[in-house]
PDB file of N, CA and C in Angstrom:
ATOM      1  N   MET A 134     -64.981  18.936   5.350  1.00 43.00           N
ATOM      2  CA  MET A 134     -64.103  19.955   4.819  1.00 43.00           C
ATOM      3  C   MET A 134     -64.927  21.207   4.582  1.00 43.00           C
ATOM      4  N   GLY A 135     -64.465  22.319   5.045  1.00 43.00           N
ATOM      5  CA  GLY A 135     -65.220  23.549   4.922  1.00 43.00           C
ATOM      6  C   GLY A 135     -65.013  24.225   3.590  1.00 43.00           C
ATOM      7  N   ALA A 136     -65.879  25.211   3.335  1.00 41.00           N
ATOM      8  CA  ALA A 136     -65.801  25.940   2.069  1.00 41.00           C
ATOM      9  C   ALA A 136     -64.626  26.904   2.050  1.00 41.00           C
ATOM     10  N   ASP A 137     -64.133  27.305   3.236  1.00 41.00           N
ATOM     11  CA  ASP A 137     -62.996  28.220   3.263  1.00 41.00           C
ATOM     12  C   ASP A 137     -61.718  27.424   3.066  1.00 41.00           C
ATOM     13  N   SER A 138     -61.051  27.664   1.972  1.00 40.00           N
ATOM     14  CA  SER A 138     -59.863  26.879   1.633  1.00 40.00           C
ATOM     15  C   SER A 138     -58.579  27.651   1.858  1.00 40.00           C
ATOM     16  N   GLY A 139     -58.664  28.782   2.503  1.00 38.00           N
ATOM     17  CA  GLY A 139     -57.459  29.551   2.740  1.00 38.00           C
ATOM     18  C   GLY A 139     -56.864  30.107   1.465  1.00 38.00           C
ATOM     19  N   GLY A 140     -57.731  30.537   0.533  1.00 38.00           N
ATOM     20  CA  GLY A 140     -57.242  31.155  -0.680  1.00 38.00           C
ATOM     21  C   GLY A 140     -57.013  30.201  -1.838  1.00 38.00           C
ATOM     22  N   LEU A 141     -57.431  28.952  -1.727  1.00 41.00           N
ATOM     23  CA  LEU A 141     -57.222  27.997  -2.806  1.00 41.00           C
ATOM     24  C   LEU A 141     -58.231  28.138  -3.932  1.00 41.00           C
ATOM     25  N   GLY A 142     -59.131  29.113  -3.830  1.00 43.00           N
ATOM     26  CA  GLY A 142     -60.181  29.236  -4.822  1.00 43.00           C
ATOM     27  C   GLY A 142     -59.791  29.942  -6.103  1.00 43.00           C
ATOM     28  N   SER A 143     -58.608  30.505  -6.175  1.00 39.00           N
ATOM     29  CA  SER A 143     -58.243  31.213  -7.391  1.00 39.00           C
ATOM     30  C   SER A 143     -58.045  30.229  -8.527  1.00 39.00           C
ATOM     31  N   PRO A 144     -58.447  30.590  -9.745  1.00 40.00           N
ATOM     32  CA  PRO A 144     -58.280  29.676 -10.874  1.00 40.00           C
ATOM     33  C   PRO A 144     -56.831  29.268 -11.091  1.00 40.00           C
ATOM     34  N   GLU A 145     -55.891  30.162 -10.849  1.00 37.00           N
ATOM     35  CA  GLU A 145     -54.483  29.828 -11.049  1.00 37.00           C
ATOM     36  C   GLU A 145     -54.060  28.701 -10.118  1.00 37.00           C
ATOM     37  N   THR A 146     -54.493  28.765  -8.853  1.00 36.00           N
ATOM     38  CA  THR A 146     -54.126  27.735  -7.886  1.00 36.00           C
ATOM     39  C   THR A 146     -54.769  26.412  -8.237  1.00 36.00           C
ATOM     40  N   VAL A 147     -56.046  26.453  -8.597  1.00 39.00           N
ATOM     41  CA  VAL A 147     -56.747  25.223  -8.941  1.00 39.00           C
ATOM     42  C   VAL A 147     -56.117  24.600 -10.168  1.00 39.00           C
ATOM     43  N   CYS A 148     -55.832  25.383 -11.193  1.00 39.00           N
ATOM     44  CA  CYS A 148     -55.239  24.846 -12.424  1.00 39.00           C
ATOM     45  C   CYS A 148     -53.877  24.248 -12.156  1.00 39.00           C
ATOM     46  N   SER A 149     -53.112  24.827 -11.249  1.00 37.00           N
ATOM     47  CA  SER A 149     -51.781  24.296 -11.004  1.00 37.00           C
ATOM     48  C   SER A 149     -51.845  22.967 -10.276  1.00 37.00           C
ATOM     49  N   ALA A 150     -52.974  22.675  -9.641  1.00 39.00           N
ATOM     50  CA  ALA A 150     -53.111  21.417  -8.921  1.00 39.00           C
ATOM     51  C   ALA A 150     -53.542  20.284  -9.834  1.00 39.00           C
ATOM     52  N   VAL A 151     -53.978  20.592 -11.027  1.00 46.00           N
ATOM     53  CA  VAL A 151     -54.401  19.569 -11.986  1.00 46.00           C
ATOM     54  C   VAL A 151     -53.505  19.671 -13.209  1.00 46.00           C
ATOM     55  N   ARG A 152     -52.720  18.653 -13.448  1.00 44.00           N
ATOM     56  CA  ARG A 152     -51.834  18.654 -14.614  1.00 44.00           C
ATOM     57  C   ARG A 152     -52.570  18.056 -15.787  1.00 44.00           C
ATOM     58  N   MET A 153     -52.743  18.829 -16.847  1.00 45.00           N
ATOM     59  CA  MET A 153     -53.474  18.368 -18.012  1.00 45.00           C
ATOM     60  C   MET A 153     -52.704  18.707 -19.282  1.00 45.00           C
ATOM     61  N   PRO A 154     -51.627  17.985 -19.563  1.00 45.00           N
ATOM     62  CA  PRO A 154     -50.868  18.281 -20.781  1.00 45.00           C
ATOM     63  C   PRO A 154     -51.713  18.025 -22.015  1.00 45.00           C
ATOM     64  N   GLY A 155     -51.691  18.942 -22.959  1.00 47.00           N
ATOM     65  CA  GLY A 155     -52.514  18.814 -24.155  1.00 47.00           C
ATOM     66  C   GLY A 155     -52.023  17.718 -25.083  1.00 47.00           C
ATOM     67  N   GLY A 156     -52.977  16.995 -25.660  1.00 44.00           N
ATOM     68  CA  GLY A 156     -52.671  16.040 -26.699  1.00 44.00           C
ATOM     69  C   GLY A 156     -52.064  14.727 -26.245  1.00 44.00           C
ATOM     70  N   GLU A 157     -51.985  14.462 -24.957  1.00 52.00           N
ATOM     71  CA  GLU A 157     -51.384  13.223 -24.485  1.00 52.00           C
ATOM     72  C   GLU A 157     -52.441  12.353 -23.823  1.00 52.00           C
ATOM     73  N   GLY A 158     -52.785  11.263 -24.456  1.00 54.00           N
ATOM     74  CA  GLY A 158     -53.714  10.313 -23.860  1.00 54.00           C
ATOM     75  C   GLY A 158     -55.041  10.922 -23.483  1.00 54.00           C
ATOM     76  N   LYS A 159     -55.567  10.456 -22.365  1.00 54.00           N
ATOM     77  CA  LYS A 159     -56.873  10.906 -21.911  1.00 54.00           C
ATOM     78  C   LYS A 159     -56.883  12.363 -21.478  1.00 54.00           C
ATOM     79  N   SER A 160     -55.738  12.920 -21.108  1.00 48.00           N
ATOM     80  CA  SER A 160     -55.713  14.279 -20.582  1.00 48.00           C
ATOM     81  C   SER A 160     -56.242  15.294 -21.585  1.00 48.00           C
ATOM     82  N   ALA A 161     -56.115  15.006 -22.866  1.00 54.00           N
ATOM     83  CA  ALA A 161     -56.597  15.926 -23.886  1.00 54.00           C
ATOM     84  C   ALA A 161     -58.116  15.982 -23.896  1.00 54.00           C
ATOM     85  N   MET A 162     -58.773  15.007 -23.262  1.00 80.00           N
ATOM     86  CA  MET A 162     -60.230  14.942 -23.273  1.00 80.00           C
ATOM     87  C   MET A 162     -60.891  15.919 -22.304  1.00 80.00           C
ATOM     88  N   LEU A 163     -60.259  16.204 -21.170  1.00 88.00           N
ATOM     89  CA  LEU A 163     -60.893  17.037 -20.157  1.00 88.00           C
ATOM     90  C   LEU A 163     -60.673  18.520 -20.458  1.00 88.00           C
ATOM     91  N   THR A 164     -61.747  19.279 -20.302  1.00 91.00           N
ATOM     92  CA  THR A 164     -61.623  20.726 -20.456  1.00 91.00           C
ATOM     93  C   THR A 164     -60.974  21.305 -19.201  1.00 91.00           C
ATOM     94  N   GLU A 165     -60.559  22.548 -19.281  1.00 91.00           N
ATOM     95  CA  GLU A 165     -59.979  23.208 -18.109  1.00 91.00           C
ATOM     96  C   GLU A 165     -60.981  23.244 -16.957  1.00 91.00           C
ATOM     97  N   VAL A 166     -62.234  23.548 -17.276  1.00 95.00           N
ATOM     98  CA  VAL A 166     -63.266  23.615 -16.233  1.00 95.00           C
ATOM     99  C   VAL A 166     -63.479  22.240 -15.612  1.00 95.00           C
ATOM    100  N   GLU A 167     -63.512  21.190 -16.427  1.00 95.00           N
ATOM    101  CA  GLU A 167     -63.658  19.840 -15.878  1.00 95.00           C
ATOM    102  C   GLU A 167     -62.483  19.506 -14.970  1.00 95.00           C
ATOM    103  N   GLY A 168     -61.286  19.923 -15.348  1.00 92.00           N
ATOM    104  CA  GLY A 168     -60.119  19.704 -14.500  1.00 92.00           C
ATOM    105  C   GLY A 168     -60.244  20.415 -13.166  1.00 92.00           C
ATOM    106  N   GLN A 169     -60.758  21.634 -13.193  1.00 94.00           N
ATOM    107  CA  GLN A 169     -60.960  22.386 -11.951  1.00 94.00           C
ATOM    108  C   GLN A 169     -62.013  21.708 -11.081  1.00 94.00           C
ATOM    109  N   VAL A 170     -63.105  21.284 -11.694  1.00 96.00           N
ATOM    110  CA  VAL A 170     -64.167  20.594 -10.945  1.00 96.00           C
ATOM    111  C   VAL A 170     -63.605  19.315 -10.332  1.00 96.00           C
ATOM    112  N   LEU A 171     -62.885  18.546 -11.112  1.00 96.00           N
ATOM    113  CA  LEU A 171     -62.302  17.301 -10.617  1.00 96.00           C
ATOM    114  C   LEU A 171     -61.387  17.572  -9.427  1.00 96.00           C
ATOM    115  N   ASP A 172     -60.599  18.624  -9.499  1.00 94.00           N
ATOM    116  CA  ASP A 172     -59.709  18.971  -8.394  1.00 94.00           C
ATOM    117  C   ASP A 172     -60.485  19.216  -7.113  1.00 94.00           C
ATOM    118  N   TRP A 173     -61.525  20.045  -7.177  1.00 96.00           N
ATOM    119  CA  TRP A 173     -62.292  20.346  -5.961  1.00 96.00           C
ATOM    120  C   TRP A 173     -63.054  19.134  -5.455  1.00 96.00           C
ATOM    121  N   LEU A 174     -63.609  18.338  -6.351  1.00 95.00           N
ATOM    122  CA  LEU A 174     -64.327  17.141  -5.910  1.00 95.00           C
ATOM    123  C   LEU A 174     -63.361  16.133  -5.300  1.00 95.00           C
ATOM    124  N   ALA A 175     -62.151  16.060  -5.830  1.00 95.00           N
ATOM    125  CA  ALA A 175     -61.139  15.153  -5.280  1.00 95.00           C
ATOM    126  C   ALA A 175     -60.753  15.564  -3.855  1.00 95.00           C
ATOM    127  N   ARG A 176     -60.873  16.840  -3.561  1.00 95.00           N
ATOM    128  CA  ARG A 176     -60.573  17.339  -2.214  1.00 95.00           C
ATOM    129  C   ARG A 176     -61.706  17.046  -1.231  1.00 95.00           C
ATOM    130  N   GLY A 177     -62.793  16.487  -1.737  1.00 95.00           N
ATOM    131  CA  GLY A 177     -63.911  16.129  -0.870  1.00 95.00           C
ATOM    132  C   GLY A 177     -65.001  17.185  -0.769  1.00 95.00           C
ATOM    133  N   TYR A 178     -64.940  18.207  -1.601  1.00 97.00           N
ATOM    134  CA  TYR A 178     -65.957  19.248  -1.565  1.00 97.00           C
ATOM    135  C   TYR A 178     -67.266  18.740  -2.163  1.00 97.00           C
ATOM    136  N   THR A 179     -68.371  19.259  -1.669  1.00 97.00           N
ATOM    137  CA  THR A 179     -69.681  18.951  -2.241  1.00 97.00           C
ATOM    138  C   THR A 179     -69.843  19.737  -3.535  1.00 97.00           C
ATOM    139  N   HIS A 180     -70.891  19.411  -4.284  1.00 97.00           N
ATOM    140  CA  HIS A 180     -71.176  20.168  -5.506  1.00 97.00           C
ATOM    141  C   HIS A 180     -71.376  21.641  -5.182  1.00 97.00           C
ATOM    142  N   GLU A 181     -72.084  21.920  -4.097  1.00 98.00           N
ATOM    143  CA  GLU A 181     -72.365  23.300  -3.710  1.00 98.00           C
ATOM    144  C   GLU A 181     -71.092  24.034  -3.315  1.00 98.00           C
ATOM    145  N   GLN A 182     -70.220  23.372  -2.554  1.00 98.00           N
ATOM    146  CA  GLN A 182     -68.966  24.005  -2.141  1.00 98.00           C
ATOM    147  C   GLN A 182     -68.050  24.256  -3.340  1.00 98.00           C
ATOM    148  N   ALA A 183     -67.937  23.261  -4.217  1.00 97.00           N
ATOM    149  CA  ALA A 183     -67.111  23.427  -5.421  1.00 97.00           C
ATOM    150  C   ALA A 183     -67.659  24.547  -6.288  1.00 97.00           C
ATOM    151  N   ALA A 184     -68.977  24.622  -6.401  1.00 97.00           N
ATOM    152  CA  ALA A 184     -69.607  25.674  -7.207  1.00 97.00           C
ATOM    153  C   ALA A 184     -69.253  27.051  -6.660  1.00 97.00           C
ATOM    154  N   ARG A 185     -69.300  27.195  -5.335  1.00 98.00           N
ATOM    155  CA  ARG A 185     -68.929  28.477  -4.725  1.00 98.00           C
ATOM    156  C   ARG A 185     -67.480  28.821  -5.025  1.00 98.00           C
ATOM    157  N   MET A 186     -66.585  27.843  -4.890  1.00 96.00           N
ATOM    158  CA  MET A 186     -65.165  28.095  -5.102  1.00 96.00           C
ATOM    159  C   MET A 186     -64.869  28.453  -6.565  1.00 96.00           C
ATOM    160  N   LEU A 187     -65.613  27.841  -7.483  1.00 97.00           N
ATOM    161  CA  LEU A 187     -65.380  28.050  -8.917  1.00 97.00           C
ATOM    162  C   LEU A 187     -66.295  29.113  -9.519  1.00 97.00           C
ATOM    163  N   GLN A 188     -67.142  29.697  -8.703  1.00 97.00           N
ATOM    164  CA  GLN A 188     -68.082  30.732  -9.133  1.00 97.00           C
ATOM    165  C   GLN A 188     -68.950  30.250 -10.292  1.00 97.00           C
ATOM    166  N   MET A 189     -69.597  29.105 -10.051  1.00 97.00           N
ATOM    167  CA  MET A 189     -70.548  28.559 -11.018  1.00 97.00           C
ATOM    168  C   MET A 189     -71.692  27.931 -10.233  1.00 97.00           C
ATOM    169  N   THR A 190     -72.689  27.456 -10.933  1.00 97.00           N
ATOM    170  CA  THR A 190     -73.827  26.860 -10.260  1.00 97.00           C
ATOM    171  C   THR A 190     -73.533  25.401  -9.915  1.00 97.00           C
ATOM    172  N   PRO A 191     -74.195  24.894  -8.863  1.00 97.00           N
ATOM    173  CA  PRO A 191     -74.047  23.472  -8.546  1.00 97.00           C
ATOM    174  C   PRO A 191     -74.462  22.569  -9.714  1.00 97.00           C
ATOM    175  N   ASP A 192     -75.454  23.001 -10.492  1.00 97.00           N
ATOM    176  CA  ASP A 192     -75.878  22.212 -11.663  1.00 97.00           C
ATOM    177  C   ASP A 192     -74.750  22.102 -12.684  1.00 97.00           C
ATOM    178  N   ARG A 193     -73.987  23.179 -12.870  1.00 97.00           N
ATOM    179  CA  ARG A 193     -72.869  23.115 -13.817  1.00 97.00           C
ATOM    180  C   ARG A 193     -71.773  22.191 -13.298  1.00 97.00           C
ATOM    181  N   VAL A 194     -71.533  22.213 -11.979  1.00 98.00           N
ATOM    182  CA  VAL A 194     -70.551  21.303 -11.388  1.00 98.00           C
ATOM    183  C   VAL A 194     -70.981  19.854 -11.636  1.00 98.00           C
ATOM    184  N   GLN A 195     -72.259  19.566 -11.421  1.00 97.00           N
ATOM    185  CA  GLN A 195     -72.758  18.202 -11.650  1.00 97.00           C
ATOM    186  C   GLN A 195     -72.644  17.811 -13.122  1.00 97.00           C
ATOM    187  N   ALA A 196     -72.924  18.735 -14.016  1.00 97.00           N
ATOM    188  CA  ALA A 196     -72.798  18.445 -15.449  1.00 97.00           C
ATOM    189  C   ALA A 196     -71.343  18.155 -15.812  1.00 97.00           C
ATOM    190  N   CYS A 197     -70.421  18.936 -15.252  1.00 96.00           N
ATOM    191  CA  CYS A 197     -68.996  18.683 -15.486  1.00 96.00           C
ATOM    192  C   CYS A 197     -68.597  17.320 -14.930  1.00 96.00           C
ATOM    193  N   GLU A 198     -69.114  16.990 -13.762  1.00 97.00           N
ATOM    194  CA  GLU A 198     -68.792  15.698 -13.153  1.00 97.00           C
ATOM    195  C   GLU A 198     -69.279  14.547 -14.033  1.00 97.00           C
ATOM    196  N   ARG A 199     -70.480  14.677 -14.572  1.00 96.00           N
ATOM    197  CA  ARG A 199     -70.996  13.639 -15.481  1.00 96.00           C
ATOM    198  C   ARG A 199     -70.112  13.524 -16.719  1.00 96.00           C
ATOM    199  N   GLY A 200     -69.660  14.667 -17.249  1.00 94.00           N
ATOM    200  CA  GLY A 200     -68.774  14.662 -18.399  1.00 94.00           C
ATOM    201  C   GLY A 200     -67.442  13.990 -18.091  1.00 94.00           C
ATOM    202  N   ILE A 201     -66.923  14.241 -16.895  1.00 95.00           N
ATOM    203  CA  ILE A 201     -65.664  13.620 -16.465  1.00 95.00           C
ATOM    204  C   ILE A 201     -65.836  12.105 -16.403  1.00 95.00           C
ATOM    205  N   TYR A 202     -66.934  11.659 -15.783  1.00 95.00           N
ATOM    206  CA  TYR A 202     -67.188  10.221 -15.668  1.00 95.00           C
ATOM    207  C   TYR A 202     -67.275   9.578 -17.044  1.00 95.00           C
ATOM    208  N   GLU A 203     -67.982  10.237 -17.946  1.00 92.00           N
ATOM    209  CA  GLU A 203     -68.152   9.686 -19.287  1.00 92.00           C
ATOM    210  C   GLU A 203     -66.815   9.606 -20.019  1.00 92.00           C
ATOM    211  N   LYS A 204     -66.044  10.670 -19.946  1.00 91.00           N
ATOM    212  CA  LYS A 204     -64.760  10.710 -20.658  1.00 91.00           C
ATOM    213  C   LYS A 204     -63.745   9.730 -20.086  1.00 91.00           C
ATOM    214  N   LEU A 205     -63.765   9.563 -18.773  1.00 92.00           N
ATOM    215  CA  LEU A 205     -62.817   8.647 -18.135  1.00 92.00           C
ATOM    216  C   LEU A 205     -63.362   7.223 -18.054  1.00 92.00           C
ATOM    217  N   ARG A 206     -64.617   7.056 -18.469  1.00 91.00           N
ATOM    218  CA  ARG A 206     -65.286   5.746 -18.429  1.00 91.00           C
ATOM    219  C   ARG A 206     -65.291   5.165 -17.016  1.00 91.00           C
ATOM    220  N   VAL A 207     -65.720   6.003 -16.073  1.00 95.00           N
ATOM    221  CA  VAL A 207     -65.840   5.593 -14.677  1.00 95.00           C
ATOM    222  C   VAL A 207     -67.265   5.881 -14.208  1.00 95.00           C
ATOM    223  N   GLN A 208     -67.591   5.362 -13.024  1.00 96.00           N
ATOM    224  CA  GLN A 208     -68.959   5.534 -12.534  1.00 96.00           C
ATOM    225  C   GLN A 208     -69.043   6.174 -11.158  1.00 96.00           C
ATOM    226  N   SER A 209     -67.909   6.566 -10.598  1.00 96.00           N
ATOM    227  CA  SER A 209     -67.945   7.184  -9.277  1.00 96.00           C
ATOM    228  C   SER A 209     -66.842   8.235  -9.145  1.00 96.00           C
ATOM    229  N   ARG A 210     -67.003   9.074  -8.150  1.00 96.00           N
ATOM    230  CA  ARG A 210     -66.005  10.108  -7.873  1.00 96.00           C
ATOM    231  C   ARG A 210     -64.668   9.463  -7.508  1.00 96.00           C
ATOM    232  N   GLY A 211     -64.718   8.444  -6.685  1.00 95.00           N
ATOM    233  CA  GLY A 211     -63.488   7.756  -6.286  1.00 95.00           C
ATOM    234  C   GLY A 211     -62.745   7.181  -7.478  1.00 95.00           C
ATOM    235  N   ASP A 212     -63.500   6.566  -8.396  1.00 96.00           N
ATOM    236  CA  ASP A 212     -62.869   6.011  -9.601  1.00 96.00           C
ATOM    237  C   ASP A 212     -62.258   7.120 -10.460  1.00 96.00           C
ATOM    238  N   ALA A 213     -62.948   8.260 -10.559  1.00 95.00           N
ATOM    239  CA  ALA A 213     -62.431   9.382 -11.345  1.00 95.00           C
ATOM    240  C   ALA A 213     -61.141   9.914 -10.728  1.00 95.00           C
ATOM    241  N   VAL A 214     -61.108  10.021  -9.412  1.00 94.00           N
ATOM    242  CA  VAL A 214     -59.914  10.508  -8.716  1.00 94.00           C
ATOM    243  C   VAL A 214     -58.756   9.532  -8.914  1.00 94.00           C
ATOM    244  N   ARG A 215     -59.037   8.236  -8.758  1.00 94.00           N
ATOM    245  CA  ARG A 215     -57.978   7.233  -8.954  1.00 94.00           C
ATOM    246  C   ARG A 215     -57.415   7.294 -10.370  1.00 94.00           C
ATOM    247  N   GLU A 216     -58.302   7.423 -11.357  1.00 92.00           N
ATOM    248  CA  GLU A 216     -57.862   7.495 -12.752  1.00 92.00           C
ATOM    249  C   GLU A 216     -57.033   8.763 -12.995  1.00 92.00           C
ATOM    250  N   ALA A 217     -57.481   9.872 -12.438  1.00 89.00           N
ATOM    251  CA  ALA A 217     -56.749  11.129 -12.604  1.00 89.00           C
ATOM    252  C   ALA A 217     -55.378  11.055 -11.941  1.00 89.00           C
ATOM    253  N   MET A 218     -55.290  10.409 -10.798  1.00 90.00           N
ATOM    254  CA  MET A 218     -53.996  10.261 -10.132  1.00 90.00           C
ATOM    255  C   MET A 218     -53.094   9.317 -10.933  1.00 90.00           C
ATOM    256  N   ARG A 219     -53.674   8.287 -11.504  1.00 90.00           N
ATOM    257  CA  ARG A 219     -52.905   7.339 -12.305  1.00 90.00           C
ATOM    258  C   ARG A 219     -52.275   8.043 -13.507  1.00 90.00           C
ATOM    259  N   TRP A 220     -53.018   8.976 -14.096  1.00 86.00           N
ATOM    260  CA  TRP A 220     -52.526   9.725 -15.257  1.00 86.00           C
ATOM    261  C   TRP A 220     -51.659  10.916 -14.860  1.00 86.00           C
ATOM    262  N   GLY A 221     -51.553  11.178 -13.565  1.00 85.00           N
ATOM    263  CA  GLY A 221     -50.717  12.278 -13.090  1.00 85.00           C
ATOM    264  C   GLY A 221     -51.369  13.633 -13.197  1.00 85.00           C
ATOM    265  N   TRP A 222     -52.700  13.673 -13.279  1.00 84.00           N
ATOM    266  CA  TRP A 222     -53.398  14.948 -13.399  1.00 84.00           C
ATOM    267  C   TRP A 222     -53.605  15.609 -12.052  1.00 84.00           C
ATOM    268  N   LEU A 223     -53.702  14.819 -10.981  1.00 84.00           N
ATOM    269  CA  LEU A 223     -53.915  15.361  -9.642  1.00 84.00           C
ATOM    270  C   LEU A 223     -52.639  15.196  -8.845  1.00 84.00           C
ATOM    271  N   VAL A 224     -52.284  16.240  -8.114  1.00 75.00           N
ATOM    272  CA  VAL A 224     -51.121  16.216  -7.248  1.00 75.00           C
ATOM    273  C   VAL A 224     -51.588  15.765  -5.876  1.00 75.00           C
ATOM    274  N   ALA A 225     -50.950  14.761  -5.333  1.00 69.00           N
ATOM    275  CA  ALA A 225     -51.350  14.223  -4.023  1.00 69.00           C
ATOM    276  C   ALA A 225     -50.988  15.163  -2.898  1.00 69.00           C
TER     277      ALA A 225
END
């Protein structure tokens, strides 16, 4: 998957792809930035590609990913994506 997403890099578009209702279950645990990172990683982007799309460093993307894993109590990207889809945070 290439870094050019056809305009999907805007924060509004990324946020609309991740549903994170406040105060309900696990969704209240993820920050907006973690939700954005999870969205791009779920699309198969590398840390570097996600960082470019979100205008942050690859190290920050990795830190967010570690935070997501810890909060969701998972150990892999696939598990995080499955959990997020189960909770309805990611739109298929």
